[in-house]
């Protein structure tokens, strides 16, 4: 299994409070992602990172910020949580598909186990 | 944006083949087609991927239409452990992945 750890795994918080979710990897992969999963929507990309201090927005980035100060850690912050941000959050990592030999060039995503966030 | 469309659910009998369809009419020439599956209470895991040609691996086969606007994931002999949500995904610019809403596969004994 890919070395990806998400914390906390479960959190209940109140509307208006700040929340930070942490993703830690031991694979030294370049790319890291935050997705949210909601019924009927599959997984939607929030933000991703393509290197230390290099991040970009995904399709549902409003209300979220991220930081990556070192290769192994990617933090997702909800500055002021709302009930619409109640969801399961998944972190994922991948190596740069460009840098892999063609025979193994899947650009495969490896996912963490998810963090369930409830905003009351 | 890249978009995939899948049936919400499908059902299969154990040890029979399963064909899971996916439409991706907005696919661009350099997009890869990936399939992942998600078991209950777990993150998704890689199944197979392809660009233009059909692909086989130990888990499944991927059949890609000639115009690349649709694809089919084939599980040759479904087992109870294959019950999961299957996602058809377009991978764009190597490292941006666009998930569909997935097909929930139920396998009956």
Coordinates of C-alpha atoms in Angstrom, one line a residue:
Chain A
X1 CA 0.0 0.0 0.0
X2 CA 1.1 3.5 -0.8
X3 CA 2.2 5.4 2.3
X4 CA -0.5 8.0 2.6
X5 CA -1.9 9.1 6.0
X6 CA -4.8 11.4 6.5
X7 CA -5.6 13.1 9.8
X8 CA -7.9 13.5 11.4
X9 CA -10.0 10.6 10.1
X10 CA -13.2 11.9 11.6
X11 CA -14.1 15.4 12.8
X12 CA -17.2 17.1 13.9
X13 CA -17.1 20.9 14.1
X14 CA -19.4 23.9 14.2
X15 CA -20.2 26.4 11.4
X16 CA -17.8 29.2 11.3
X17 CA -14.8 27.4 12.9
X18 CA -11.5 26.8 11.0
X19 CA -10.6 23.3 10.1
X20 CA -7.3 21.9 8.8
X21 CA -7.0 18.4 7.3
X22 CA -3.5 17.0 6.8
X23 CA -2.2 14.6 4.2
X24 CA 1.2 13.0 4.8
X25 CA 3.0 10.8 2.2
X26 CA 6.1 8.7 2.5
X27 CA 6.4 8.0 -1.3
X28 CA 8.2 11.2 -2.3
X29 CA 5.6 11.7 -5.1
X30 CA 5.5 15.1 -6.7
X31 CA 1.8 15.5 -7.1
X32 CA -0.7 15.7 -4.3
X33 CA -4.5 16.3 -4.5
X34 CA -7.5 17.0 -2.3
X35 CA -10.9 15.6 -3.4
X36 CA -14.2 15.7 -1.8
X37 CA -16.8 13.0 -2.2
X38 CA -20.5 13.6 -2.0
X39 CA -23.5 11.4 -2.9
X40 CA -24.4 11.7 -6.6
X41 CA -21.2 13.7 -7.4
X42 CA -18.4 11.1 -7.3
X43 CA -15.1 12.7 -6.5
X44 CA -14.5 16.4 -7.2
X45 CA -11.1 18.0 -7.2
X46 CA -10.6 20.8 -4.7
X47 CA -6.9 21.8 -5.1
X48 CA -3.8 20.1 -6.2
X49 CA -0.1 20.6 -5.8
X50 CA 2.7 19.9 -8.4
X51 CA 5.6 20.6 -6.1
X52 CA 6.6 22.4 -2.9
X53 CA 4.8 25.7 -2.7
X54 CA 3.2 25.1 -6.1
X55 CA -0.5 24.7 -6.0
X56 CA -3.5 25.2 -8.2
X57 CA -7.3 25.3 -8.0
X58 CA -9.6 22.4 -8.9
X59 CA -13.3 22.5 -9.9
X60 CA -14.6 23.2 -6.4
X61 CA -12.0 25.4 -4.7
X62 CA -14.2 28.1 -3.2
X63 CA -14.0 28.2 0.6
X64 CA -10.8 26.1 0.7
X65 CA -7.1 26.9 0.8
X66 CA -4.1 24.6 0.7
X67 CA -0.4 24.7 1.5
X68 CA 2.5 22.6 0.8
X69 CA 5.7 23.6 2.6
X70 CA 7.5 20.3 2.2
X71 CA 7.1 17.4 -0.2
X72 CA 5.5 15.0 2.2
X73 CA 2.7 17.2 3.6
X74 CA -0.3 18.8 1.9
X75 CA -2.7 20.7 4.1
X76 CA -6.3 21.6 3.3
X77 CA -7.9 24.4 5.3
X78 CA -11.4 25.5 5.6
X79 CA -11.1 29.0 7.0
X80 CA -14.7 29.2 8.2
X81 CA -16.5 25.9 7.8
X82 CA -20.1 25.7 6.5
X83 CA -22.6 22.9 6.5
X84 CA -22.1 22.6 2.7
X85 CA -18.6 21.4 3.4
X86 CA -19.8 18.4 5.2
X87 CA -18.2 15.6 3.1
X88 CA -15.6 12.9 2.9
X89 CA -12.3 14.3 1.9
X90 CA -9.7 12.2 0.1
X91 CA -6.1 12.9 -0.4
X92 CA -4.3 11.4 -3.4
X93 CA -0.8 11.3 -4.7
X94 CA 0.8 10.5 -8.0
X95 CA 4.2 10.6 -9.6
X96 CA 4.7 12.7 -12.7
X97 CA 3.6 10.5 -15.5
X98 CA 6.1 12.2 -17.8
X99 CA 9.0 11.1 -15.7
X100 CA 8.1 7.4 -15.6
X101 CA 9.3 4.9 -18.1
X102 CA 6.6 4.2 -20.7
X103 CA 6.2 0.6 -19.6
X104 CA 5.1 1.7 -16.2
X105 CA 3.6 5.1 -17.2
X106 CA 0.2 4.9 -15.6
X107 CA 0.3 8.2 -13.7
X108 CA -1.6 6.2 -11.2
X109 CA -3.4 8.0 -8.3
X110 CA -2.9 6.5 -4.9
X111 CA -5.6 7.5 -2.4
X112 CA -5.6 7.8 1.4
X113 CA -8.4 6.3 3.5
X114 CA -10.4 9.5 3.7
X115 CA -11.4 12.1 6.3
X116 CA -15.1 12.4 7.3
X117 CA -15.9 16.0 8.2
X118 CA -19.3 17.0 9.7
X119 CA -20.1 20.7 10.0
X120 CA -23.1 21.3 12.3
Chain B
X1 CA -14.0 20.5 -18.7
X2 CA -13.6 16.8 -19.2
X3 CA -16.8 14.9 -18.4
X4 CA -17.7 11.3 -18.2
X5 CA -21.2 9.7 -18.0
X6 CA -21.9 6.4 -16.4
X7 CA -25.1 4.5 -15.4
X8 CA -25.8 4.9 -11.7
X9 CA -25.9 1.2 -11.0
X10 CA -25.6 -2.3 -12.6
X11 CA -26.2 -5.8 -11.4
X12 CA -24.4 -9.0 -12.3
X13 CA -24.4 -12.6 -11.3
X14 CA -21.3 -14.1 -9.8
X15 CA -18.9 -15.7 -12.3
X16 CA -20.5 -14.0 -15.3
X17 CA -18.9 -11.3 -17.4
X18 CA -19.7 -7.7 -16.6
X19 CA -19.5 -4.8 -19.1
X20 CA -19.5 -1.3 -17.5
X21 CA -20.0 1.5 -20.1
X22 CA -18.8 5.0 -20.0
X23 CA -19.4 8.0 -22.4
X24 CA -16.8 10.7 -22.7
X25 CA -17.8 12.7 -25.7
X26 CA -15.7 15.7 -24.7
X27 CA -12.5 13.7 -24.7
X28 CA -9.5 15.4 -26.3
X29 CA -6.8 13.8 -28.3
X30 CA -4.3 13.5 -25.5
X31 CA -6.7 12.5 -22.7
X32 CA -6.1 9.1 -21.2
X33 CA -9.1 6.9 -20.1
X34 CA -8.7 5.5 -16.6
X35 CA -10.9 3.3 -14.5
X36 CA -10.8 3.1 -10.7
X37 CA -12.9 1.3 -8.3
X38 CA -13.9 2.1 -4.7
X39 CA -14.7 -0.5 -2.1
X40 CA -16.9 0.5 0.9
X41 CA -15.1 2.7 3.3
X42 CA -11.9 2.9 1.2
X43 CA -10.3 5.3 -1.2
X44 CA -10.5 4.5 -4.9
X45 CA -7.9 2.2 -6.4
X46 CA -6.5 1.9 -9.9
X47 CA -8.0 -0.7 -12.3
X48 CA -6.8 -0.1 -15.8
X49 CA -6.1 2.7 -18.3
X50 CA -5.7 3.2 -22.0
X51 CA -5.3 5.8 -24.7
X52 CA -6.5 4.4 -28.0
X53 CA -6.0 0.7 -28.1
X54 CA -7.8 -2.0 -26.1
X55 CA -5.9 -3.0 -22.9
X56 CA -5.8 -6.1 -20.7
X57 CA -4.4 -6.7 -17.3
X58 CA -4.9 -9.2 -14.5
X59 CA -7.9 -7.3 -13.2
X60 CA -9.9 -6.4 -16.2
X61 CA -10.0 -5.4 -19.9
X62 CA -10.7 -2.0 -21.4
X63 CA -12.4 -1.6 -24.7
X64 CA -12.1 1.8 -26.3
X65 CA -14.3 2.9 -29.2
X66 CA -12.6 3.9 -32.4
X67 CA -13.7 7.6 -32.0
X68 CA -12.7 7.4 -28.3
X69 CA -16.0 8.9 -27.2
X70 CA -16.9 5.9 -25.2
X71 CA -15.2 3.0 -23.4
X72 CA -16.2 -0.2 -21.7
X73 CA -14.6 -1.8 -18.6
X74 CA -14.9 -5.6 -18.8
X75 CA -14.7 -7.9 -15.8
X76 CA -14.4 -11.3 -17.2
X77 CA -15.8 -13.3 -14.3
X78 CA -17.4 -11.2 -11.6
X79 CA -16.8 -12.2 -8.0
X80 CA -18.5 -11.0 -4.8
X81 CA -15.3 -9.0 -4.1
X82 CA -15.8 -7.0 -7.3
X83 CA -18.9 -5.3 -5.8
X84 CA -17.8 -1.7 -5.7
X85 CA -18.3 1.7 -7.3
X86 CA -16.5 1.9 -10.6
X87 CA -15.3 5.3 -11.8
X88 CA -14.5 6.2 -15.4
X89 CA -12.0 9.0 -15.4
X90 CA -10.3 11.2 -18.0
X91 CA -6.7 12.1 -17.3
X92 CA -5.7 15.3 -18.9
X93 CA -2.3 17.0 -19.1
X94 CA -0.8 13.9 -17.4
X95 CA -1.8 14.8 -13.9
X96 CA -5.4 16.2 -13.8
X97 CA -8.0 13.6 -13.3
X98 CA -11.7 14.2 -13.9
X99 CA -14.0 11.7 -12.2
X100 CA -17.6 10.8 -13.3
X101 CA -20.2 10.0 -10.7
X102 CA -19.5 6.3 -10.9
X103 CA -21.5 3.0 -11.4
X104 CA -22.3 1.0 -8.4
X105 CA -21.9 -2.7 -9.3
X106 CA -23.9 -5.2 -7.3
X107 CA -22.8 -8.9 -7.7
X108 CA -25.3 -11.5 -6.8
X109 CA -24.2 -15.0 -5.6

